[in-house]
Amino acid sequence: MKMNGLLPAFGAVAGFAITMLLGFWGVPFLRRLHFGQTILDIGPAWHKSKEGTPTMGGILIIMGCFAATLLAFIAAVVSGSAVADELHDATKVTTFAAGIGLALGMGLIGFIDDYIKVVKKRNLGLTAKQKTFLQLLISAAYLLSMNLGGMDTTWLPFIGDIDIMHGAGLLFWPIALLFIYGFVNAVNLTDGIDGLASSVTLVVSAFFMLAAGICNYYCTNLLAACLAGACIGFLVWNAHPAKVFMGDTGSLFLGGMVVSLAFGIGRPVLLLFAGIVYLIEALSVMLQVAYYKKTKKRLFKMAPLHHHFEMSGWSEEKIVLIFSLVTLIGCLVAALPILFRW
């Protein structure tokens, strides 16, 4: 029995239900461990009221997403769907498995960072150099795995597939390394107010679920659906006022996931549009730093950009809504070359 159309829906519902239900155990557990967030003085003053809220809740997203993925894959094999058929494609399987490894590796870095902050009581966690080294190492291992798995082209709008193994195409690999590193950290920067990173990533993962389905990447289609469901399940606990924060455990995992979804359908360039909010958040930080160094004045009231709007009087709910709508517009733009086969 074929159930290709039902599997993503099953994965999304399972991701939502498992993540949401895990919260009934996980949130009190983190609270009992005193894994509370320390709010830095450099942030908005009213964020101090959030101090002590359990962090490292990203563990719920990770567990919910992959438990749902496992259940969906079992259903796929039992039903004999296209997902099961795709398991015979070595390149797609390698890319899919490497993507999961990338996301888990980034999540592990975030977990170590959170652990140092919360348990060791060193609020800055890993140093910038340590984080950068580990993230670049995992990103390089991801790209190497895909290369060894047979990935030899990438897709560009209006051009199609281009060779990345010879000549100028070899530039793809160092650019891809910086691309992965940049986007993972951009997602991390987006996690600053209740529900923001979860909501934006929900929209992005829903886009890649649809894009993967249209482009016949069924494993990635299923993974994106499970991630979307897990984001909704986490929002039950993370929407304002948040009962738990995802921490770097969650935000770096989400960064690894959205990157792996983009590479998983062979179209990483689409993340430049679908992930427009991530880009804007990262760009606001870079502009703030550069402008301050040059003028000793601030370009924004505070960076990343969501804090600027927060300090301008916007509520957290309004920021989440507007940023999610901007993400939706970016995803619609990203969908155009797929729908019209540009």
Short mmCIF file of C-alpha atoms in Angstrom, two decimals:
data_model
loop_
_atom_site.label_atom_id
_atom_site.label_comp_id
_atom_site.label_asym_id
_atom_site.label_seq_id
_atom_site.Cartn_x
_atom_site.Cartn_y
_atom_site.Cartn_z
CA MET A 1 0.00 0.00 0.00
CA LYS A 2 1.36 3.40 -1.02
CA MET A 3 0.92 6.28 1.43
CA ASN A 4 3.38 8.90 0.14
CA GLY A 5 1.01 11.80 0.71
CA LEU A 6 0.05 10.72 4.21
CA LEU A 7 3.56 10.12 5.55
CA PRO A 8 4.57 13.81 5.91
CA ALA A 9 1.27 14.52 7.68
CA PHE A 10 1.88 11.54 9.96
CA GLY A 11 5.44 12.73 10.66
CA ALA A 12 4.30 16.28 11.44
CA VAL A 13 1.55 15.12 13.80
CA ALA A 14 3.94 12.68 15.50
CA GLY A 15 6.61 15.39 15.85
CA PHE A 16 4.08 17.75 17.40
CA ALA A 17 2.56 15.19 19.77
CA ILE A 18 5.86 13.70 20.98
CA THR A 19 7.55 17.07 21.54
CA MET A 20 4.51 18.55 23.25
CA LEU A 21 4.04 15.51 25.52
CA LEU A 22 7.75 15.39 26.36
CA GLY A 23 7.37 18.89 27.75
CA PHE A 24 5.15 17.62 30.57
CA TRP A 25 8.14 15.63 31.79
CA GLY A 26 11.06 17.66 30.44
CA VAL A 27 10.17 21.14 31.66
CA PRO A 28 9.68 20.15 35.33
CA PHE A 29 12.78 17.93 35.08
CA LEU A 30 14.94 20.83 33.88
CA ARG A 31 13.45 23.01 36.61
CA ARG A 32 14.29 20.44 39.27
CA LEU A 33 17.87 20.34 38.00
CA HIS A 34 17.95 24.15 38.37
CA PHE A 35 18.90 24.47 34.69
CA GLY A 36 17.66 28.05 34.70
CA GLN A 37 18.66 30.75 32.23
CA THR A 38 20.85 33.60 33.46
CA ILE A 39 19.90 36.88 31.79
CA LEU A 40 22.83 39.10 30.85
CA ASP A 41 22.75 42.75 31.95
CA ILE A 42 23.38 43.88 28.37
CA GLY A 43 19.91 42.72 27.34
CA PRO A 44 16.59 44.54 27.72
CA ALA A 45 15.97 45.23 31.41
CA TRP A 46 12.52 43.59 31.38
CA HIS A 47 14.11 40.28 30.36
CA LYS A 48 15.39 39.99 33.93
CA SER A 49 11.93 38.69 34.89
CA LYS A 50 12.69 35.62 32.76
CA GLU A 51 15.74 34.69 34.80
CA GLY A 52 15.48 31.16 36.14
CA THR A 53 13.29 29.90 33.29
CA PRO A 54 14.57 26.40 32.40
CA THR A 55 16.85 26.29 29.39
CA MET A 56 18.30 23.48 27.26
CA GLY A 57 14.73 22.75 26.14
CA GLY A 58 16.11 22.13 22.67
CA ILE A 59 16.51 18.55 23.85
CA LEU A 60 12.71 18.26 23.52
CA ILE A 61 12.86 19.33 19.87
CA ILE A 62 15.68 16.91 19.10
CA MET A 63 13.96 13.97 20.78
CA GLY A 64 10.57 14.77 19.29
CA CYS A 65 11.89 15.31 15.79
CA PHE A 66 13.90 12.11 15.60
CA ALA A 67 11.39 9.92 17.42
CA ALA A 68 8.77 11.06 14.90
CA THR A 69 11.20 10.50 12.02
CA LEU A 70 11.89 6.96 13.21
CA LEU A 71 8.18 6.18 13.47
CA ALA A 72 7.52 7.68 10.05
CA PHE A 73 10.35 5.69 8.47
CA ILE A 74 9.00 2.48 9.98
CA ALA A 75 5.59 3.32 8.50
CA ALA A 76 7.28 4.08 5.17
CA VAL A 77 9.07 0.73 5.03
CA VAL A 78 5.98 -1.20 6.10
CA SER A 79 3.81 0.57 3.50
CA GLY A 80 6.38 0.28 0.72
CA SER A 81 6.29 4.01 -0.01
CA ALA A 82 8.65 6.11 -2.13
CA VAL A 83 10.62 6.87 1.03
CA ALA A 84 11.53 3.20 1.30
CA ASP A 85 12.39 3.11 -2.41
CA GLU A 86 14.74 6.08 -1.97
CA LEU A 87 16.78 4.14 0.57
CA HIS A 88 18.37 2.36 -2.41
CA ASP A 89 19.82 5.67 -3.71
CA ALA A 90 23.29 5.83 -2.12
CA THR A 91 23.82 9.56 -2.78
CA LYS A 92 20.46 10.61 -1.31
CA VAL A 93 20.88 8.32 1.69
CA THR A 94 24.39 9.62 2.38
CA THR A 95 23.26 13.22 2.09
CA PHE A 96 20.29 12.53 4.37
CA ALA A 97 22.36 10.72 7.01
CA ALA A 98 25.11 13.35 6.87
CA GLY A 99 22.48 16.05 7.38
CA ILE A 100 21.23 14.37 10.53
CA GLY A 101 24.83 14.12 11.70
CA LEU A 102 25.35 17.83 11.02
CA ALA A 103 22.27 18.80 13.02
CA LEU A 104 23.14 16.52 15.93
CA GLY A 105 26.75 17.71 15.91
CA MET A 106 25.67 21.34 16.09
CA GLY A 107 23.16 20.47 18.79
CA LEU A 108 25.94 18.77 20.77
CA ILE A 109 28.06 21.92 20.59
CA GLY A 110 25.07 23.87 21.86
CA PHE A 111 24.53 21.35 24.66
CA ILE A 112 28.15 21.67 25.78
CA ASP A 113 27.83 25.45 25.68
CA ASP A 114 24.61 25.38 27.71
CA TYR A 115 26.08 22.89 30.16
CA ILE A 116 29.05 25.14 30.84
CA LYS A 117 26.76 28.14 31.31
CA VAL A 118 24.17 26.46 33.51
CA VAL A 119 26.02 23.75 35.42
CA LYS A 120 29.52 25.19 35.55
CA LYS A 121 28.09 28.68 36.14
CA ARG A 122 30.26 30.27 33.42
CA ASN A 123 27.70 32.48 31.71
CA LEU A 124 29.65 32.93 28.47
CA GLY A 125 29.95 29.18 27.87
CA LEU A 126 32.38 28.06 25.20
CA THR A 127 34.74 30.73 23.90
CA ALA A 128 34.16 32.12 20.42
CA LYS A 129 37.28 30.36 19.15
CA GLN A 130 36.19 27.03 20.60
CA LYS A 131 32.73 27.33 19.07
CA THR A 132 34.09 28.37 15.70
CA PHE A 133 36.60 25.53 15.56
CA LEU A 134 34.01 22.89 16.47
CA GLN A 135 31.39 24.25 14.09
CA LEU A 136 33.82 24.45 11.17
CA LEU A 137 35.07 20.94 11.96
CA ILE A 138 31.57 19.48 11.88
CA SER A 139 30.67 21.49 8.77
CA ALA A 140 33.78 20.23 6.97
CA ALA A 141 33.00 16.63 7.98
CA TYR A 142 29.48 17.09 6.61
CA LEU A 143 30.71 18.37 3.26
CA LEU A 144 33.33 15.63 3.05
CA SER A 145 30.67 12.99 3.71
CA MET A 146 28.50 14.34 0.92
CA ASN A 147 31.46 14.50 -1.44
CA LEU A 148 32.38 10.89 -0.71
CA GLY A 149 28.72 9.98 -1.06
CA GLY A 150 28.69 11.14 -4.67
CA MET A 151 27.44 14.73 -4.59
CA ASP A 152 29.13 16.37 -7.58
CA THR A 153 26.69 19.11 -8.61
CA THR A 154 24.69 21.91 -7.07
CA TRP A 155 21.71 23.78 -8.44
CA LEU A 156 21.36 27.48 -9.25
CA PRO A 157 18.23 29.30 -10.49
CA PHE A 158 18.12 29.92 -14.26
CA ILE A 159 21.27 27.82 -14.68
CA GLY A 160 20.42 24.38 -13.33
CA ASP A 161 22.95 21.87 -12.07
CA ILE A 162 26.58 22.96 -12.15
CA ASP A 163 29.69 20.82 -11.77
CA ILE A 164 31.38 21.36 -8.39
CA MET A 165 34.24 18.91 -8.91
CA HIS A 166 36.26 20.69 -11.56
CA GLY A 167 37.54 24.17 -12.40
CA ALA A 168 35.70 27.14 -10.93
CA GLY A 169 33.11 24.75 -9.51
CA LEU A 170 35.60 23.78 -6.81
CA LEU A 171 34.93 27.16 -5.19
CA PHE A 172 31.63 25.67 -4.08
CA TRP A 173 33.28 23.79 -1.22
CA PRO A 174 34.90 26.70 0.71
CA ILE A 175 31.83 28.84 0.02
CA ALA A 176 29.60 26.04 1.30
CA LEU A 177 31.71 25.75 4.45
CA LEU A 178 31.24 29.43 5.25
CA PHE A 179 27.58 29.21 4.21
CA ILE A 180 26.90 26.44 6.73
CA TYR A 181 28.83 28.14 9.51
CA GLY A 182 27.09 31.46 8.85
CA PHE A 183 23.56 30.12 8.72
CA VAL A 184 23.90 27.92 11.79
CA ASN A 185 25.00 30.94 13.80
CA ALA A 186 22.36 33.15 12.20
CA VAL A 187 19.65 30.79 13.48
CA ASN A 188 21.33 30.94 16.88
CA LEU A 189 21.11 34.76 16.84
CA THR A 190 17.41 34.56 15.98
CA ASP A 191 16.73 32.83 19.28
CA GLY A 192 16.32 35.82 21.57
CA ILE A 193 12.65 36.21 22.47
CA ASP A 194 9.89 33.76 23.29
CA GLY A 195 8.85 31.64 20.33
CA LEU A 196 10.83 33.49 17.65
CA ALA A 197 13.32 30.87 16.48
CA SER A 198 10.69 28.12 16.77
CA SER A 199 8.13 30.05 14.71
CA VAL A 200 10.53 31.15 11.98
CA THR A 201 11.98 27.66 11.69
CA LEU A 202 8.47 26.20 11.53
CA VAL A 203 7.81 28.25 8.38
CA VAL A 204 11.21 27.39 6.88
CA SER A 205 10.83 23.66 7.55
CA ALA A 206 7.30 23.68 6.09
CA PHE A 207 8.72 25.24 2.94
CA PHE A 208 11.44 22.62 2.61
CA MET A 209 8.87 19.89 3.25
CA LEU A 210 6.91 21.10 0.22
CA ALA A 211 10.02 21.76 -1.88
CA ALA A 212 11.43 18.30 -1.13
CA GLY A 213 8.14 16.70 -2.10
CA ILE A 214 8.00 18.57 -5.41
CA CYS A 215 11.64 17.72 -6.18
CA ASN A 216 11.16 14.04 -5.21
CA TYR A 217 13.45 14.00 -2.18
CA TYR A 218 11.17 11.89 -0.04
CA CYS A 219 13.44 11.29 2.95
CA THR A 220 14.12 15.02 3.28
CA ASN A 221 10.42 15.69 2.79
CA LEU A 222 9.66 13.44 5.75
CA LEU A 223 12.41 14.89 7.96
CA ALA A 224 11.24 18.45 7.29
CA ALA A 225 7.67 17.48 8.19
CA CYS A 226 8.81 15.96 11.49
CA LEU A 227 10.85 19.08 12.27
CA ALA A 228 7.88 21.34 11.53
CA GLY A 229 5.73 19.28 13.88
CA ALA A 230 8.39 19.35 16.59
CA CYS A 231 8.60 23.15 16.32
CA ILE A 232 4.84 23.43 16.87
CA GLY A 233 5.06 21.04 19.81
CA PHE A 234 7.85 23.10 21.34
CA LEU A 235 5.89 26.32 20.86
CA VAL A 236 3.32 24.95 23.31
CA TRP A 237 5.99 25.48 25.94
CA ASN A 238 8.07 28.24 24.34
CA ALA A 239 5.42 30.74 23.18
CA HIS A 240 5.22 33.93 25.25
CA PRO A 241 5.40 33.73 28.20
CA ALA A 242 7.92 30.91 27.73
CA LYS A 243 7.96 28.07 30.23
CA VAL A 244 11.24 26.81 28.77
CA PHE A 245 13.97 28.17 26.48
CA MET A 246 15.59 26.07 23.78
CA GLY A 247 19.11 27.31 24.62
CA ASP A 248 22.01 26.87 22.24
CA THR A 249 21.19 23.15 22.32
CA GLY A 250 18.06 23.90 20.35
CA SER A 251 19.07 26.89 18.26
CA LEU A 252 22.27 25.32 16.93
CA PHE A 253 20.39 22.09 16.24
CA LEU A 254 17.76 24.04 14.30
CA GLY A 255 20.54 25.80 12.40
CA GLY A 256 22.05 22.46 11.43
CA MET A 257 18.64 21.16 10.43
CA VAL A 258 17.64 23.99 8.10
CA VAL A 259 21.05 23.83 6.42
CA SER A 260 20.78 20.06 5.99
CA LEU A 261 17.28 20.41 4.51
CA ALA A 262 18.54 22.94 1.97
CA PHE A 263 21.49 20.75 0.99
CA GLY A 264 19.27 17.68 1.22
CA ILE A 265 17.26 18.78 -1.83
CA GLY A 266 20.41 19.89 -3.66
CA ARG A 267 19.40 23.56 -3.57
CA PRO A 268 21.21 25.29 -0.69
CA VAL A 269 20.93 28.65 -2.47
CA LEU A 270 17.19 28.68 -1.67
CA LEU A 271 18.02 29.17 2.00
CA LEU A 272 19.14 32.70 1.12
CA PHE A 273 15.46 33.48 0.49
CA ALA A 274 13.64 31.09 2.81
CA GLY A 275 16.02 32.02 5.63
CA ILE A 276 15.82 35.76 5.00
CA VAL A 277 15.05 36.50 8.68
CA TYR A 278 18.11 34.56 9.80
CA LEU A 279 20.19 36.60 7.36
CA ILE A 280 18.73 39.92 8.51
CA GLU A 281 19.35 39.05 12.15
CA ALA A 282 23.00 38.17 11.48
CA LEU A 283 23.49 41.21 9.25
CA SER A 284 22.10 43.51 11.94
CA VAL A 285 24.77 42.29 14.35
CA MET A 286 27.57 42.77 11.82
CA LEU A 287 26.35 46.25 10.91
CA GLN A 288 25.99 47.21 14.55
CA VAL A 289 29.55 46.15 15.34
CA ALA A 290 31.05 47.78 12.24
CA TYR A 291 29.11 51.04 12.72
CA TYR A 292 30.02 51.26 16.40
CA LYS A 293 33.71 50.69 15.70
CA LYS A 294 33.68 53.47 13.13
CA THR A 295 31.48 56.06 14.88
CA LYS A 296 31.24 54.94 18.54
CA LYS A 297 27.47 55.19 18.03
CA ARG A 298 24.82 52.50 17.68
CA LEU A 299 23.01 51.95 14.41
CA PHE A 300 20.25 50.01 16.16
CA LYS A 301 18.98 50.38 19.70
CA MET A 302 20.19 46.84 20.21
CA ALA A 303 21.22 43.92 18.01
CA PRO A 304 20.13 41.38 16.83
CA LEU A 305 17.31 43.21 15.11
CA HIS A 306 14.45 41.66 17.10
CA HIS A 307 15.81 43.45 20.21
CA HIS A 308 15.77 46.77 18.33
CA PHE A 309 12.05 46.39 17.69
CA GLU A 310 11.51 45.17 21.23
CA MET A 311 13.19 48.28 22.61
CA SER A 312 11.11 50.36 20.20
CA GLY A 313 7.97 49.21 21.95
CA TRP A 314 6.92 46.15 19.94
CA SER A 315 5.56 43.24 21.96
CA GLU A 316 7.24 39.86 21.68
CA GLU A 317 4.11 38.44 20.07
CA LYS A 318 4.12 41.17 17.40
CA ILE A 319 7.79 40.58 16.59
CA VAL A 320 7.23 36.83 16.25
CA LEU A 321 4.22 37.40 13.98
CA ILE A 322 5.94 39.96 11.72
CA PHE A 323 9.17 38.00 11.46
CA SER A 324 7.23 34.84 10.64
CA LEU A 325 5.30 36.66 7.92
CA VAL A 326 8.55 38.00 6.45
CA THR A 327 9.86 34.43 6.49
CA LEU A 328 6.72 33.27 4.69
CA ILE A 329 7.27 35.89 1.98
CA GLY A 330 10.89 34.76 1.62
CA CYS A 331 9.71 31.17 1.30
CA LEU A 332 7.20 32.12 -1.39
CA VAL A 333 10.03 33.78 -3.34
CA ALA A 334 12.19 30.67 -2.86
CA ALA A 335 9.32 28.53 -4.18
CA LEU A 336 9.13 30.35 -7.51
CA PRO A 337 12.13 28.71 -9.23
CA ILE A 338 10.90 25.30 -8.09
CA LEU A 339 7.30 25.79 -9.18
CA PHE A 340 8.22 27.34 -12.53
CA ARG A 341 11.35 25.23 -13.01
CA TRP A 342 13.64 28.24 -13.54
#
